[in-house]
Amino acid sequence: MSFYGLVDGTDTSLKNYLGSLSGVDQVGADARAAMLATRSIKTTSKRWAIDMAISMVDLTTLEGADTVGKVQALCTKAVRPDPTDLTVPSVGAVCVYNDMVATARKHLDLVGGQHVGVAAVSTAFPSGRASMPVKLRDTRDALDAGASEIDMVIDRGAFLSGHYIDVFNEIVAIKELCGTRAHLKVIFETGELVTYDNVRKASFLAMAAGADFIKTSTGKIAPAATAPVVLVMLEAVRDFYSMTQQRIGVKPAGGIRNTKDAIKQLVLVNETAGPEWLTPSLFRIGASALLNDLLMQRMKMDTGYYASPAYVTID
Amino acid sequence: MSNRIDVKKTYKLFINGVFPRTESGRTYEVKSAKGSFIANPCLASRKDLKDAVVAARAAHHGWNKATAYNKGQILYRLAEMLEGRRAQFVDEIIAVTGATKAKAEKEVSESVDRLVWYAGWSDKISSLSGALNPVAGPYYNFTIPESMGVVAAIAPETPSLLGLIDVIAPIIVSGNTLVVLASSKAPLSAMSFAEVIATSDVPAGVINILTGMKDEIAPWMASHMDIDGFDITGLATKKHAEIRASGAENLKRIFAFKSHDPARILAFMEAKTVWHPIGL
Amino acid sequence: METPVSFDYASAPESRAIVSIKPKYGHFIAGKFVAGSKHFPTINPATEEVLSHIALAGKAEVDAAVKAARKAYTTTWSKMSGKERGKYLFRIARIMQERAREFAVLETLDNGKPIRESRDVDIPLAAAHFFYHAGWADKLEFAGLGTSTKPHGVAGQIIPWNFPLLMLAWKVAPALATGNTVVLKPAESTSLTALLFAEVCQQAELPAGVVNIVTGDGSTGALIVNHPGIDKIAFTGSTEVGKIIARAVASTPKSVTLELGGKAANIIFDDAAIDEAVEGIVNGIFFNQGHVCCAGSRLILQENVADEVLEKLKVRMAKIRIGDPMDKNTDVGAINSKEQLAKIIELTAAGDAEGAQRWSAPCELPSKGFWFAPTIFTGVTQAHRIAREEIFGPVLSVLTFRTPQEGIDKANNTPFGLSAGVWSEKGSRILWATQQLRAGVVWANTFNKFDPTSPFGGYKESGWGREGGRHGLSAYLKGVGHE
């Protein structure tokens, strides 16, 4: 087996590959991310950036209390975020637990959202603590129900105990299952990996194993998609591209609640991975509350007045 | 009285751990306090100075790297060796300066004690003059004094031994290497002290001793571009301005001292500040 | 959706409205602004707009300033308790914080540095220096080994144009905290923030004559250096002028500190955190247009990572935003003066002539003002002029090494010794390199960081003494035990 010619599937080759990565200096990465956060963008670009951010949102509901009604409402909003303004683009995907995939797919199709994907969180989300047959079954369930994107979690326990090959093999197996049916996003739960060195290592591990996207977090653990973590992951996809000519996507999820945060993310993308990544096929933002703030900012740009939450729909 | 003829010593320079004659072939006469001939020490030249600086520069890396504990022990060893040969030093001081035996013995005793005093500073100066700086950011920041490099010195005319020790000890205890010009009128103490150095554990080149004339050697020391610091304690005050102006060519650190204290050690040390991030 | 051609950053210019610049300035002597006789224009180097006219102090003005400083020293300042002196410094620190934006805008207009740097670095650090030293004023007896608690008297201080207000703070704060009075001369091309600082002294009700500011050029500086009424000289500037000063004071009892040039090595080992190292390289040489005495102007790369680092460096350099210093998105601003630009052009031409390979970040330079694109030279050896002489601009010379000792030897192979950088993820190697480097400041896995608590200053021809921290304070106190 060869994975981009980087790893041959053995523990040794994986360890050599991960061992060749340079470290990340936390203070330096924090400083770079903070500096980029001071960039302000042009008004015309800001309007574009808001629409781009909307189209990158994976509109998410991942609650024990999710119901068919809640998911249907979410899907309607995903297709037409602002029913009064049809120039607002649809979001990138809705993101649900896999028992809601069929409901979401059906409702999206019903409201004209054939172009909006359904992402299912998988492999015993959010903890990843289940046996491999269960994880495979979990994923197959989601695929069969119509998921076009699989957001799997890695086994952080295996990662932290140094069993990288186990993490690698899980990703390989899930990727194989996804085949051409679904894109694979690999969630690290960076809040549990803690160090940027680990984030970088996990990024390169997941990319070599076949991830289409690397994703920061489940949204269940803080800290989640902090700017420096996203910076480190964007550096990883940039470097992976120069090694393999393959562009891997990045999805920050958790903690991005307003337009300012979202635009800072786009600045990070532009400055780090480059403008080629400024597309929903290579950058997604996992969020729920963010969408309404983006809509309010959009209204403000159109009218010149600060908007009120009364004019945007609640989920 | 014995009829035995004395074996007299030829006084030479001390460069890189050995005793060469001056390359210039020049000597000058040192007389006793009563005017009788004592010795023809070398009249060191500019080239002798150059050779001594080369030796000192080569020795710096190793001496600087020696642990403070080690340097302290070596200075203490000098004190031990001086103590063991105190009679010779007493005799030479009496012969050259005409001092009383009591006065000469006092000077030798103080010299031994002064070496011991400076020896003890080797592993204390850094902790007393260094600092941990509480900067406003996620950085570990500390300042440590380090040796400056090669230091030149003009030892005072008198007291010829104690004055020499007061020049040598604070300069080398921090890790500097030294080229010192001994008292012109009373160089015997210095050249005998070179024998003490040679038989102790001071690495070759750490202390180099020249004999000769201040007015000739001091300007060469001041203008030498590979000398980092210059102790002009032994130079007449009226000469200081000219020497300082000449030393400006490589921004030599030039000082003259009035007392023995830790400031004398620190004068020929450079403070180095180091920053490092604190992070995971 | 259509992707726009580029993701444009806004021109987000800081408002100029906050500053009011007078058409003409005098000197600040004995607590009052006094008219100057001759004047010269000061310009915004980003636009060449004449901002104001600055007075050129001659003998009469310098005499008056020294006299005022002496009077303030003998009658007021040396008699005041440290506790009270300190309160004036706290006041100054606070007023500088209150008027920080005004200072930042004025600094950027007069100097050409990006507003992001004047706002986030220069001005906050300047205020921090006063705050730090304020606390020393009543604690001098604890200031350490080998120092007395006695001030020198009148300090003559001459500062450069690269960090105008910050260098003022580095000089004035410790002088005042230790009980000295001051005659300060800002650089010819950047006097405006010093003159605004004079207003701060007035607002703080600092006793008249404690701080005197005379403006002018090198001739004014020489009058200060040679003035018999001055006890202590503090200078920041070129090594060339530093040596002139050292000679000039050789026959006087004046105490001197000098903060001079540098040619700092930034050493990248193969186990460095490469992305952060690249940031550190950029920050090391392009911060403040490279007008930094401690700039990391020699990049010393381990050969086995040289290609990777250079490739990443070029990608990163292409992202540098050069242009209007008042734009909050600008990373690199204007070269401070026509003369400095000419010097940079001359030295880089020498780099070409000596066969080094030039690469400049692709960027459009404004048509007016003084500009130089961020540039690196590869294929540089120790024998190139651009590896030895201080360029004082956004120009990086790249050298390589094979073994750690070779890297250190190249780093130390210079008459300068101000600063150095070292990048490695291996703790013992960092400490080893730090110990070997003959430089007064070593930044390990970071670069160009400054703090009032942290001593700054150079070995060898980079100067005499330290500024900042306990070590910097001692330069303003009489030494004990030596002359």
mmCIF file of C-alpha atoms in Angstrom, chain A residues 40-213:
data_model
loop_
_atom_site.group_PDB
_atom_site.id
_atom_site.type_symbol
_atom_site.label_atom_id
_atom_site.label_comp_id
_atom_site.label_asym_id
_atom_site.label_seq_id
_atom_site.Cartn_x
_atom_site.Cartn_y
_atom_site.Cartn_z
ATOM 1 C CA SER A 40 -9.381 44.678 8.248
ATOM 2 C CA ILE A 41 -10.879 44.066 4.843
ATOM 3 C CA LYS A 42 -12.403 46.319 2.243
ATOM 4 C CA THR A 43 -16.115 46.948 2.228
ATOM 5 C CA THR A 44 -16.571 45.318 -1.171
ATOM 6 C CA SER A 45 -14.512 42.345 -0.034
ATOM 7 C CA LYS A 46 -16.439 42.226 3.192
ATOM 8 C CA ARG A 47 -19.727 41.778 1.368
ATOM 9 C CA TRP A 48 -18.116 39.036 -0.663
ATOM 10 C CA ALA A 49 -16.589 37.561 2.463
ATOM 11 C CA ILE A 50 -19.943 37.420 4.259
ATOM 12 C CA ASP A 51 -21.547 35.561 1.374
ATOM 13 C CA MET A 52 -18.525 33.301 1.115
ATOM 14 C CA ALA A 53 -18.725 32.587 4.835
ATOM 15 C CA ILE A 54 -22.432 31.777 4.545
ATOM 16 C CA SER A 55 -21.735 29.332 1.739
ATOM 17 C CA MET A 56 -19.033 27.729 3.894
ATOM 18 C CA VAL A 57 -21.227 27.170 6.923
ATOM 19 C CA ASP A 58 -21.960 23.600 7.905
ATOM 20 C CA LEU A 59 -25.191 24.490 9.672
ATOM 21 C CA THR A 60 -25.121 22.223 12.634
ATOM 22 C CA THR A 61 -27.410 20.723 15.210
ATOM 23 C CA LEU A 62 -25.914 18.008 17.378
ATOM 24 C CA GLU A 63 -28.072 17.746 20.429
ATOM 25 C CA GLY A 64 -29.674 14.925 22.313
ATOM 26 C CA ALA A 65 -32.898 16.919 21.995
ATOM 27 C CA ASP A 66 -32.818 17.046 18.170
ATOM 28 C CA THR A 67 -36.176 16.194 16.625
ATOM 29 C CA VAL A 68 -37.492 15.811 13.131
ATOM 30 C CA GLY A 69 -39.093 19.244 13.456
ATOM 31 C CA LYS A 70 -35.870 20.887 14.518
ATOM 32 C CA VAL A 71 -33.900 19.268 11.699
ATOM 33 C CA GLN A 72 -36.499 20.243 9.116
ATOM 34 C CA ALA A 73 -36.379 23.859 10.282
ATOM 35 C CA LEU A 74 -32.619 23.808 10.049
ATOM 36 C CA CYS A 75 -32.752 22.417 6.524
ATOM 37 C CA THR A 76 -35.164 25.081 5.350
ATOM 38 C CA LYS A 77 -32.900 27.743 6.697
ATOM 39 C CA ALA A 78 -29.860 26.103 5.162
ATOM 40 C CA VAL A 79 -31.321 26.418 1.699
ATOM 41 C CA ARG A 80 -32.663 29.974 2.075
ATOM 42 C CA PRO A 81 -30.958 31.570 5.051
ATOM 43 C CA ASP A 82 -32.891 34.809 4.534
ATOM 44 C CA PRO A 83 -36.317 34.153 3.075
ATOM 45 C CA THR A 84 -36.708 37.879 2.350
ATOM 46 C CA ASP A 85 -33.534 38.071 0.305
ATOM 47 C CA LEU A 86 -32.965 35.334 -2.229
ATOM 48 C CA THR A 87 -29.526 36.670 -3.144
ATOM 49 C CA VAL A 88 -28.238 35.121 0.071
ATOM 50 C CA PRO A 89 -26.518 31.864 -0.850
ATOM 51 C CA SER A 90 -27.329 28.510 0.689
ATOM 52 C CA VAL A 91 -24.996 27.130 3.281
ATOM 53 C CA GLY A 92 -22.473 24.432 2.448
ATOM 54 C CA ALA A 93 -24.169 21.581 4.262
ATOM 55 C CA VAL A 94 -26.268 20.688 7.235
ATOM 56 C CA CYS A 95 -24.536 18.662 9.877
ATOM 57 C CA VAL A 96 -26.541 16.210 11.982
ATOM 58 C CA TYR A 97 -26.300 12.969 13.934
ATOM 59 C CA ASN A 98 -26.658 10.011 11.623
ATOM 60 C CA ASP A 99 -30.173 9.045 12.720
ATOM 61 C CA MET A 100 -31.276 12.412 11.317
ATOM 62 C CA VAL A 101 -29.528 12.052 7.972
ATOM 63 C CA ALA A 102 -32.519 10.629 6.122
ATOM 64 C CA THR A 103 -34.799 13.297 7.545
ATOM 65 C CA ALA A 104 -32.394 16.044 6.548
ATOM 66 C CA ARG A 105 -31.821 14.714 3.044
ATOM 67 C CA LYS A 106 -35.519 14.319 2.430
ATOM 68 C CA HIS A 107 -36.398 17.763 3.703
ATOM 69 C CA LEU A 108 -33.606 19.499 1.815
ATOM 70 C CA ASP A 109 -34.793 17.899 -1.385
ATOM 71 C CA LEU A 110 -38.331 18.933 -0.565
ATOM 72 C CA VAL A 111 -37.460 22.622 -0.138
ATOM 73 C CA GLY A 112 -35.288 22.865 -3.224
ATOM 74 C CA GLY A 113 -31.996 22.199 -1.474
ATOM 75 C CA GLN A 114 -30.689 19.403 -3.676
ATOM 76 C CA HIS A 115 -27.391 21.312 -3.850
ATOM 77 C CA VAL A 116 -26.968 21.371 -0.065
ATOM 78 C CA GLY A 117 -25.085 18.415 1.365
ATOM 79 C CA VAL A 118 -25.798 16.421 4.490
ATOM 80 C CA ALA A 119 -22.882 15.816 6.777
ATOM 81 C CA ALA A 120 -23.179 13.058 9.359
ATOM 82 C CA VAL A 121 -21.048 12.901 12.435
ATOM 83 C CA SER A 122 -19.746 9.403 12.699
ATOM 84 C CA THR A 123 -17.496 6.795 14.357
ATOM 85 C CA ALA A 124 -19.107 7.117 17.790
ATOM 86 C CA PHE A 125 -19.165 10.869 17.769
ATOM 87 C CA PRO A 126 -18.181 12.792 19.853
ATOM 88 C CA SER A 127 -15.947 10.552 21.991
ATOM 89 C CA GLY A 128 -14.931 7.990 19.405
ATOM 90 C CA ARG A 129 -15.100 5.349 22.106
ATOM 91 C CA ALA A 130 -16.554 2.309 20.367
ATOM 92 C CA SER A 131 -15.204 -0.792 18.728
ATOM 93 C CA MET A 132 -14.180 -0.657 15.092
ATOM 94 C CA PRO A 133 -17.129 -2.791 13.851
ATOM 95 C CA VAL A 134 -19.494 -0.350 15.530
ATOM 96 C CA LYS A 135 -17.723 2.629 13.960
ATOM 97 C CA LEU A 136 -17.912 1.034 10.535
ATOM 98 C CA ARG A 137 -21.552 0.193 11.021
ATOM 99 C CA ASP A 138 -22.232 3.731 12.225
ATOM 100 C CA THR A 139 -20.670 5.152 9.106
ATOM 101 C CA ARG A 140 -22.393 2.720 6.755
ATOM 102 C CA ASP A 141 -25.709 3.697 8.333
ATOM 103 C CA ALA A 142 -25.105 7.340 7.570
ATOM 104 C CA LEU A 143 -24.010 6.657 4.027
ATOM 105 C CA ASP A 144 -27.008 4.479 3.379
ATOM 106 C CA ALA A 145 -29.271 7.197 4.712
ATOM 107 C CA GLY A 146 -27.893 9.649 2.167
ATOM 108 C CA ALA A 147 -24.998 11.420 3.850
ATOM 109 C CA SER A 148 -22.715 13.064 1.323
ATOM 110 C CA GLU A 149 -20.148 14.028 3.928
ATOM 111 C CA ILE A 150 -18.856 11.990 6.847
ATOM 112 C CA ASP A 151 -17.415 13.872 9.827
ATOM 113 C CA MET A 152 -15.570 11.144 11.714
ATOM 114 C CA VAL A 153 -13.780 11.574 15.027
ATOM 115 C CA ILE A 154 -10.347 10.113 15.621
ATOM 116 C CA ASP A 155 -9.553 7.925 18.594
ATOM 117 C CA ARG A 156 -7.820 10.487 20.763
ATOM 118 C CA GLY A 157 -6.937 7.849 23.303
ATOM 119 C CA ALA A 158 -4.981 5.928 20.679
ATOM 120 C CA PHE A 159 -3.365 9.137 19.443
ATOM 121 C CA LEU A 160 -2.302 10.339 22.888
ATOM 122 C CA SER A 161 -0.915 6.929 23.789
ATOM 123 C CA GLY A 162 1.202 6.959 20.636
ATOM 124 C CA HIS A 163 -0.724 4.291 18.727
ATOM 125 C CA TYR A 164 -0.728 6.407 15.600
ATOM 126 C CA ILE A 165 -1.066 3.396 13.347
ATOM 127 C CA ASP A 166 -4.414 2.559 14.935
ATOM 128 C CA VAL A 167 -5.680 6.075 14.273
ATOM 129 C CA PHE A 168 -4.316 5.857 10.752
ATOM 130 C CA ASN A 169 -5.936 2.502 10.056
ATOM 131 C CA GLU A 170 -9.308 3.708 11.301
ATOM 132 C CA ILE A 171 -9.224 6.668 8.944
ATOM 133 C CA VAL A 172 -8.140 4.412 6.069
ATOM 134 C CA ALA A 173 -11.021 2.026 6.774
ATOM 135 C CA ILE A 174 -13.635 4.779 6.982
ATOM 136 C CA LYS A 175 -12.284 6.425 3.855
ATOM 137 C CA GLU A 176 -12.564 3.137 2.024
ATOM 138 C CA LEU A 177 -16.153 2.847 3.158
ATOM 139 C CA CYS A 178 -16.939 6.384 1.984
ATOM 140 C CA GLY A 179 -15.494 5.587 -1.414
ATOM 141 C CA THR A 180 -16.932 7.988 -3.943
ATOM 142 C CA ARG A 181 -20.192 8.329 -2.035
ATOM 143 C CA ALA A 182 -19.070 10.852 0.540
ATOM 144 C CA HIS A 183 -16.320 13.277 1.416
ATOM 145 C CA LEU A 184 -14.444 12.419 4.578
ATOM 146 C CA LYS A 185 -13.786 15.024 7.223
ATOM 147 C CA VAL A 186 -11.548 13.943 10.069
ATOM 148 C CA ILE A 187 -12.210 15.554 13.440
ATOM 149 C CA PHE A 188 -9.232 15.810 15.815
ATOM 150 C CA GLU A 189 -10.838 17.379 18.859
ATOM 151 C CA THR A 190 -7.889 19.718 19.190
ATOM 152 C CA GLY A 191 -8.990 20.682 22.692
ATOM 153 C CA GLU A 192 -8.071 17.148 23.745
ATOM 154 C CA LEU A 193 -4.882 16.921 21.696
ATOM 155 C CA VAL A 194 -3.847 20.110 23.522
ATOM 156 C CA THR A 195 -0.519 20.938 21.875
ATOM 157 C CA TYR A 196 0.023 22.440 18.441
ATOM 158 C CA ASP A 197 2.644 19.772 17.820
ATOM 159 C CA ASN A 198 -0.118 17.204 18.180
ATOM 160 C CA VAL A 199 -2.428 19.191 15.917
ATOM 161 C CA ARG A 200 0.238 19.295 13.248
ATOM 162 C CA LYS A 201 0.990 15.604 13.661
ATOM 163 C CA ALA A 202 -2.706 14.672 13.518
ATOM 164 C CA SER A 203 -3.151 16.819 10.416
ATOM 165 C CA PHE A 204 -0.392 15.080 8.494
ATOM 166 C CA LEU A 205 -1.523 11.683 9.745
ATOM 167 C CA ALA A 206 -5.113 12.255 8.617
ATOM 168 C CA MET A 207 -4.163 13.705 5.250
ATOM 169 C CA ALA A 208 -1.890 10.794 4.425
ATOM 170 C CA ALA A 209 -4.632 8.373 5.481
ATOM 171 C CA GLY A 210 -7.017 9.893 2.977
ATOM 172 C CA ALA A 211 -8.957 12.672 4.689
ATOM 173 C CA ASP A 212 -10.632 15.108 2.311
ATOM 174 C CA PHE A 213 -10.963 17.618 5.109
#
